[in-house]
């Protein structure tokens, strides 16, 4: 079969399309899946670019969507022909976060073989059903960024109608957060440095937009928009370069979901302000299989469809897709389909 691997020491120029042995038929508790699509995430880019070290000839990509080709003995949740999507932490099935997700040792495309391949054989628990009627490219968007937005808003923050959500930027997590929040009756504020992208999020239903280049004190602007109350939930994707403004923006007793570190790995945090706000700052990385099943049920009910700005065709285009992502000109998700 064909697969996309990353050769040591990493870097986009070390990505190659290669022939690998077919994984064969599934054993007890396993399913064989014909993979047809993946989507790109910032974590995948860190691995592919060599910034996050991985094993030589690692098959890339955390997200994978496709069709069940065969099932092993004892599998009851899936049957041949089912459209399925992978999970980011295959070892985390349900319940509270477990110790083994403290690193990415079992995450596909990082510590384990990924989904940039024509076929995989994995335990059935590594997958969920895909949303009804979705294309493979659409389904591939929910494993990492989609589930992250769902967990941040619904599982961790307990979002409810009438709440105000602030989300930073227009990448996959932010756009999905906007869609989920609007479907649940929340008010949404979105930041970006691009007026063109802000116009697009307005068209998607954003109630307010802020250009953070022309309004560097955007935390104060959020307070103005909300009449001095602040945002109930902040989807924080920037990290140290934006966290101070997010703390300024959040309401007293609000929730900040720390998801991204686009501005760096460490920095100064205004701890006195955080304490005074009595806000909850919670780090999170994706979620469990159970959370993904609940997310899929919600998607089937709401009719939300992912926003895909660029879809590349063919496994061989994975490297090109990463180069496009590195340029940071996309809006929503980038996918590859084969």
Short mmCIF file of C-alpha atoms in Angstrom, two decimals:
data_model
loop_
_atom_site.label_atom_id
_atom_site.label_comp_id
_atom_site.label_asym_id
_atom_site.label_seq_id
_atom_site.Cartn_x
_atom_site.Cartn_y
_atom_site.Cartn_z
CA UNK A 1 0.00 0.00 0.00
CA UNK A 2 0.98 3.65 -0.36
CA UNK A 3 1.72 5.79 2.69
CA UNK A 4 3.26 9.15 3.55
CA UNK A 5 6.22 8.87 5.90
CA UNK A 6 8.52 11.37 7.58
CA UNK A 7 12.19 10.51 7.28
CA UNK A 8 14.72 11.50 9.94
CA UNK A 9 15.61 14.15 10.99
CA UNK A 10 12.26 15.60 9.93
CA UNK A 11 11.28 18.70 7.99
CA UNK A 12 8.83 19.22 5.13
CA UNK A 13 11.49 18.29 2.59
CA UNK A 14 11.83 14.87 4.28
CA UNK A 15 8.23 13.83 3.64
CA UNK A 16 7.92 11.05 1.07
CA UNK A 17 5.33 8.81 -0.56
CA UNK A 18 6.40 5.20 -0.14
CA UNK A 19 5.26 1.61 -0.54
CA UNK A 20 4.66 -0.34 2.68
CA UNK A 21 3.36 -3.86 3.32
CA UNK A 22 -0.40 -4.19 3.44
CA UNK A 23 -1.48 -4.45 7.12
CA UNK A 24 -3.49 -7.61 6.42
CA UNK A 25 -6.74 -8.74 7.95
CA UNK A 26 -8.00 -7.71 11.41
CA UNK A 27 -7.51 -9.89 14.46
CA UNK A 28 -9.90 -10.21 17.41
CA UNK A 29 -11.29 -6.83 18.44
CA UNK A 30 -9.76 -5.08 15.42
CA UNK A 31 -11.09 -3.49 12.25
CA UNK A 32 -9.47 -2.90 8.88
CA UNK A 33 -10.22 0.56 7.50
CA UNK A 34 -9.66 1.92 4.01
CA UNK A 35 -8.55 5.48 4.81
CA UNK A 36 -9.70 8.14 2.35
CA UNK A 37 -8.97 11.50 4.00
CA UNK A 38 -7.06 13.38 6.66
CA UNK A 39 -7.03 16.95 7.94
CA UNK A 40 -4.09 19.08 9.01
CA UNK A 41 -3.59 20.37 12.54
CA UNK A 42 -0.90 22.53 14.14
CA UNK A 43 0.35 19.47 16.03
CA UNK A 44 0.80 17.58 12.75
CA UNK A 45 2.77 20.52 11.38
CA UNK A 46 5.07 20.53 14.42
CA UNK A 47 5.82 16.84 13.85
CA UNK A 48 6.25 17.14 10.08
CA UNK A 49 8.53 20.17 10.39
CA UNK A 50 10.80 18.34 12.86
CA UNK A 51 9.99 20.61 15.78
CA UNK A 52 8.46 17.66 17.62
CA UNK A 53 10.81 14.68 17.20
CA UNK A 54 9.38 11.34 16.12
CA UNK A 55 10.66 7.98 14.89
CA UNK A 56 12.26 7.62 11.48
CA UNK A 57 9.75 6.71 8.74
CA UNK A 58 6.80 7.66 10.87
CA UNK A 59 3.49 7.52 8.99
CA UNK A 60 2.10 11.01 9.45
CA UNK A 61 -1.31 12.42 10.42
CA UNK A 62 -3.43 12.16 13.57
CA UNK A 63 -6.75 12.41 11.72
CA UNK A 64 -8.11 9.67 9.49
CA UNK A 65 -11.53 9.01 7.98
CA UNK A 66 -12.62 6.12 5.81
CA UNK A 67 -14.68 2.95 5.42
CA UNK A 68 -14.57 -0.26 7.43
CA UNK A 69 -13.20 -2.92 5.10
CA UNK A 70 -13.37 -5.92 7.48
CA UNK A 71 -14.00 -6.65 11.16
CA UNK A 72 -12.30 -9.09 13.48
CA UNK A 73 -13.81 -11.55 15.89
CA UNK A 74 -15.79 -9.97 18.70
CA UNK A 75 -16.34 -6.57 17.02
CA UNK A 76 -19.95 -5.45 17.45
CA UNK A 77 -19.80 -1.65 17.15
CA UNK A 78 -18.89 -1.61 13.45
CA UNK A 79 -19.63 -3.58 10.30
CA UNK A 80 -18.07 -3.54 6.82
CA UNK A 81 -19.19 -0.45 4.92
CA UNK A 82 -19.49 1.79 7.99
CA UNK A 83 -17.94 5.24 7.57
CA UNK A 84 -15.65 5.89 10.53
CA UNK A 85 -13.22 8.44 11.90
CA UNK A 86 -10.18 7.96 14.13
CA UNK A 87 -9.51 9.22 17.67
CA UNK A 88 -6.57 11.36 18.78
CA UNK A 89 -5.97 9.51 22.06
CA UNK A 90 -6.91 5.91 21.17
CA UNK A 91 -6.15 4.73 24.72
CA UNK A 92 -8.60 7.19 26.33
CA UNK A 93 -12.02 5.65 25.88
CA UNK A 94 -14.09 7.51 28.48
CA UNK A 95 -14.11 9.10 31.92
CA UNK A 96 -11.62 11.51 33.44
CA UNK A 97 -8.35 12.25 31.68
CA UNK A 98 -5.84 9.42 32.15
CA UNK A 99 -2.11 9.60 32.85
CA UNK A 100 -1.00 8.15 29.52
CA UNK A 101 -2.32 11.17 27.60
CA UNK A 102 0.26 13.36 29.35
CA UNK A 103 2.41 12.94 26.26
CA UNK A 104 1.71 11.89 22.68
CA UNK A 105 3.28 8.46 22.93
CA UNK A 106 0.17 6.73 21.55
CA UNK A 107 -1.11 9.53 19.34
CA UNK A 108 -1.24 8.62 15.63
CA UNK A 109 1.26 10.51 13.52
CA UNK A 110 3.45 11.28 16.55
CA UNK A 111 4.25 8.48 18.99
CA UNK A 112 2.42 5.90 16.87
CA UNK A 113 1.84 5.29 13.17
CA UNK A 114 -0.64 7.73 11.66
CA UNK A 115 -3.35 7.72 9.03
CA UNK A 116 -1.62 8.99 5.89
CA UNK A 117 -1.98 5.50 4.41
CA UNK A 118 -4.37 3.57 2.20
CA UNK A 119 -5.23 0.99 4.87
CA UNK A 120 -4.87 0.54 8.62
CA UNK A 121 -5.70 -2.30 11.01
CA UNK A 122 -6.40 -1.03 14.53
CA UNK A 123 -8.51 -1.90 17.58
CA UNK A 124 -12.15 -0.97 17.02
CA UNK A 125 -11.97 1.30 20.07
CA UNK A 126 -9.64 3.60 18.10
CA UNK A 127 -12.57 4.79 15.97
CA UNK A 128 -16.08 6.21 16.15
CA UNK A 129 -18.76 6.41 13.51
CA UNK A 130 -18.52 9.49 11.28
CA UNK A 131 -21.38 12.00 11.18
CA UNK A 132 -24.19 10.92 8.87
CA UNK A 133 -23.89 12.18 5.30
CA UNK A 134 -20.46 13.74 5.73
CA UNK A 135 -17.72 13.32 3.14
CA UNK A 136 -14.51 11.65 4.26
CA UNK A 137 -12.71 15.01 4.15
CA UNK A 138 -15.40 16.58 6.35
CA UNK A 139 -15.28 13.70 8.83
CA UNK A 140 -11.50 13.94 9.11
CA UNK A 141 -11.81 17.45 10.57
CA UNK A 142 -13.47 16.37 13.81
CA UNK A 143 -10.82 14.08 15.35
CA UNK A 144 -8.48 16.80 16.63
CA UNK A 145 -9.65 20.39 16.17
CA UNK A 146 -13.37 19.65 16.12
CA UNK A 147 -13.38 17.59 19.31
CA UNK A 148 -11.12 20.11 21.01
CA UNK A 149 -13.68 22.87 20.42
CA UNK A 150 -16.52 20.62 21.62
CA UNK A 151 -14.73 19.63 24.81
CA UNK A 152 -13.68 23.21 25.60
CA UNK A 153 -17.17 24.63 25.22
CA UNK A 154 -19.52 21.84 26.24
CA UNK A 155 -17.67 19.30 28.37
CA UNK A 156 -15.39 21.61 30.34
CA UNK A 157 -17.12 25.03 30.28
CA UNK A 158 -20.74 23.82 30.34
CA UNK A 159 -21.81 26.30 27.66
CA UNK A 160 -25.45 27.37 27.72
CA UNK A 161 -27.71 29.62 25.70
CA UNK A 162 -27.09 33.29 26.32
CA UNK A 163 -23.40 32.88 27.20
CA UNK A 164 -20.76 34.95 25.44
CA UNK A 165 -17.86 33.11 23.82
CA UNK A 166 -14.63 34.76 22.72
CA UNK A 167 -12.50 32.75 20.30
CA UNK A 168 -9.11 33.77 18.95
CA UNK A 169 -8.29 33.51 15.25
CA UNK A 170 -9.92 31.73 12.32
CA UNK A 171 -8.28 28.30 12.32
CA UNK A 172 -10.05 24.97 12.66
CA UNK A 173 -10.69 25.10 16.41
CA UNK A 174 -11.97 28.68 16.33
CA UNK A 175 -14.31 28.21 13.40
CA UNK A 176 -15.76 25.03 14.90
CA UNK A 177 -16.13 26.79 18.26
CA UNK A 178 -18.04 29.58 16.51
CA UNK A 179 -20.37 27.06 14.87
CA UNK A 180 -20.98 25.04 18.04
CA UNK A 181 -21.56 28.14 20.16
CA UNK A 182 -24.04 29.65 17.70
CA UNK A 183 -25.93 26.35 17.41
CA UNK A 184 -26.36 26.41 21.20
CA UNK A 185 -27.66 29.97 21.38
CA UNK A 186 -24.49 31.75 22.52
CA UNK A 187 -23.12 35.14 21.49
CA UNK A 188 -19.74 34.91 19.80
CA UNK A 189 -16.84 37.36 19.47
CA UNK A 190 -13.98 36.48 17.10
CA UNK A 191 -10.54 38.08 16.78
CA UNK A 192 -8.23 38.12 13.75
CA UNK A 193 -5.61 40.34 12.15
CA UNK A 194 -7.41 40.09 8.78
CA UNK A 195 -10.47 42.19 8.03
CA UNK A 196 -11.24 39.82 5.15
CA UNK A 197 -11.35 36.83 7.50
CA UNK A 198 -13.40 38.80 10.02
CA UNK A 199 -15.96 39.49 7.29
CA UNK A 200 -16.13 35.75 6.64
CA UNK A 201 -16.75 34.89 10.30
CA UNK A 202 -19.49 37.51 10.41
CA UNK A 203 -21.10 35.69 7.50
CA UNK A 204 -20.87 32.48 9.55
CA UNK A 205 -22.79 34.09 12.39
CA UNK A 206 -20.24 35.86 14.62
CA UNK A 207 -21.99 38.60 16.60
CA UNK A 208 -18.91 40.80 16.99
CA UNK A 209 -15.42 40.85 15.49
CA UNK A 210 -12.18 42.52 16.60
CA UNK A 211 -9.05 43.15 14.54
CA UNK A 212 -6.34 42.62 17.14
CA UNK A 213 -3.75 44.57 15.10
CA UNK A 214 -5.81 47.75 15.02
CA UNK A 215 -7.14 47.05 18.54
CA UNK A 216 -4.19 45.65 20.52
CA UNK A 217 -6.08 46.06 23.82
CA UNK A 218 -8.81 43.75 22.62
CA UNK A 219 -9.54 42.52 26.15
CA UNK A 220 -10.90 45.96 26.97
CA UNK A 221 -12.92 45.90 23.75
CA UNK A 222 -14.56 42.62 24.82
CA UNK A 223 -15.48 44.25 28.12
CA UNK A 224 -17.05 47.16 26.21
CA UNK A 225 -19.01 44.82 23.93
CA UNK A 226 -20.37 42.89 26.90
CA UNK A 227 -21.27 45.96 28.93
CA UNK A 228 -18.46 45.37 31.42
CA UNK A 229 -19.42 41.76 32.16
CA UNK A 230 -16.78 40.00 30.08
CA UNK A 231 -16.83 36.75 28.13
CA UNK A 232 -18.16 33.64 29.84
CA UNK A 233 -15.80 31.39 27.87
CA UNK A 234 -12.54 32.25 26.11
CA UNK A 235 -11.07 29.86 23.53
CA UNK A 236 -7.40 30.75 24.04
CA UNK A 237 -5.20 29.60 21.15
CA UNK A 238 -2.31 32.03 21.25
CA UNK A 239 -0.61 31.18 24.54
CA UNK A 240 1.74 33.59 26.32
CA UNK A 241 1.39 36.37 23.76
CA UNK A 242 -2.39 36.58 24.13
CA UNK A 243 -3.18 35.18 27.57
CA UNK A 244 -3.02 38.53 29.37
CA UNK A 245 -5.66 39.98 27.07
CA UNK A 246 -7.79 36.85 27.45
CA UNK A 247 -7.70 37.24 31.22
CA UNK A 248 -8.70 40.89 30.76
CA UNK A 249 -11.58 39.76 28.51
CA UNK A 250 -13.03 36.97 30.67
CA UNK A 251 -15.81 37.67 33.15
CA UNK A 252 -15.40 37.22 36.88
CA UNK A 253 -15.82 33.52 37.49
CA UNK A 254 -15.47 32.75 33.77
CA UNK A 255 -13.63 29.98 31.95
CA UNK A 256 -10.49 30.20 29.80
CA UNK A 257 -9.74 27.11 27.71
CA UNK A 258 -6.00 27.09 27.04
CA UNK A 259 -5.68 25.12 23.81
CA UNK A 260 -2.88 26.59 21.72
CA UNK A 261 0.63 27.92 22.08
CA UNK A 262 0.96 29.72 18.75
CA UNK A 263 2.90 32.58 20.34
CA UNK A 264 5.37 30.45 22.31
CA UNK A 265 5.78 27.84 25.00
CA UNK A 266 6.15 30.11 28.06
CA UNK A 267 5.67 33.68 29.15
CA UNK A 268 4.47 36.10 31.83
CA UNK A 269 0.97 35.52 33.22
CA UNK A 270 -0.83 38.31 35.13
CA UNK A 271 -1.58 36.05 38.08
CA UNK A 272 -3.01 38.85 40.24
CA UNK A 273 -5.62 39.64 37.60
CA UNK A 274 -6.44 35.95 37.15
CA UNK A 275 -6.91 35.60 40.89
CA UNK A 276 -9.04 38.74 41.09
CA UNK A 277 -11.21 37.49 38.24
CA UNK A 278 -11.58 34.12 40.04
CA UNK A 279 -11.56 32.66 36.53
CA UNK A 280 -10.76 29.07 35.70
CA UNK A 281 -7.77 28.59 33.38
CA UNK A 282 -7.85 25.04 32.06
CA UNK A 283 -5.41 23.44 29.67
CA UNK A 284 -6.79 20.74 27.42
CA UNK A 285 -5.73 18.50 24.56
CA UNK A 286 -8.56 17.00 22.48
CA UNK A 287 -10.69 14.40 24.33
CA UNK A 288 -11.87 10.83 24.77
CA UNK A 289 -13.67 8.39 22.48
CA UNK A 290 -16.87 8.92 24.50
CA UNK A 291 -16.66 12.69 24.03
CA UNK A 292 -16.22 12.15 20.29
CA UNK A 293 -19.31 9.95 20.15
CA UNK A 294 -21.31 12.66 21.93
CA UNK A 295 -19.93 15.28 19.54
CA UNK A 296 -20.96 13.18 16.52
CA UNK A 297 -24.49 12.85 17.93
CA UNK A 298 -24.66 16.62 18.32
CA UNK A 299 -23.44 17.16 14.77
CA UNK A 300 -26.09 14.78 13.45
CA UNK A 301 -28.72 16.80 15.33
CA UNK A 302 -27.57 20.35 14.55
CA UNK A 303 -26.60 19.93 10.90
CA UNK A 304 -23.33 21.82 11.38
CA UNK A 305 -20.84 21.14 8.57
CA UNK A 306 -17.11 21.95 8.80
CA UNK A 307 -15.58 24.89 6.98
CA UNK A 308 -12.82 23.61 4.67
CA UNK A 309 -10.83 26.30 2.89
CA UNK A 310 -8.48 24.01 0.96
CA UNK A 311 -8.82 20.35 -0.05
CA UNK A 312 -5.78 18.72 -1.62
CA UNK A 313 -6.18 15.62 -3.78
CA UNK A 314 -4.03 12.49 -3.45
CA UNK A 315 -1.73 11.15 -0.75
CA UNK A 316 1.27 12.65 -2.53
CA UNK A 317 -0.07 16.16 -1.85
CA UNK A 318 0.36 15.95 1.96
CA UNK A 319 3.69 17.81 1.84
CA UNK A 320 2.20 20.53 -0.35
CA UNK A 321 -0.71 20.86 2.07
CA UNK A 322 1.71 21.38 4.98
CA UNK A 323 3.56 24.10 3.05
CA UNK A 324 0.24 25.83 2.48
CA UNK A 325 -0.62 25.54 6.17
CA UNK A 326 2.73 27.03 7.17
CA UNK A 327 1.80 30.15 5.19
CA UNK A 328 -1.16 30.66 7.58
CA UNK A 329 -3.49 31.87 4.83
CA UNK A 330 -6.17 29.24 5.37
CA UNK A 331 -9.58 29.79 6.92
CA UNK A 332 -10.98 26.85 8.87
CA UNK A 333 -9.55 23.46 7.87
CA UNK A 334 -7.11 22.09 5.30
CA UNK A 335 -7.78 18.51 4.18
CA UNK A 336 -6.23 15.87 1.94
CA UNK A 337 -8.43 13.28 0.24
CA UNK A 338 -7.51 10.13 -1.71
#
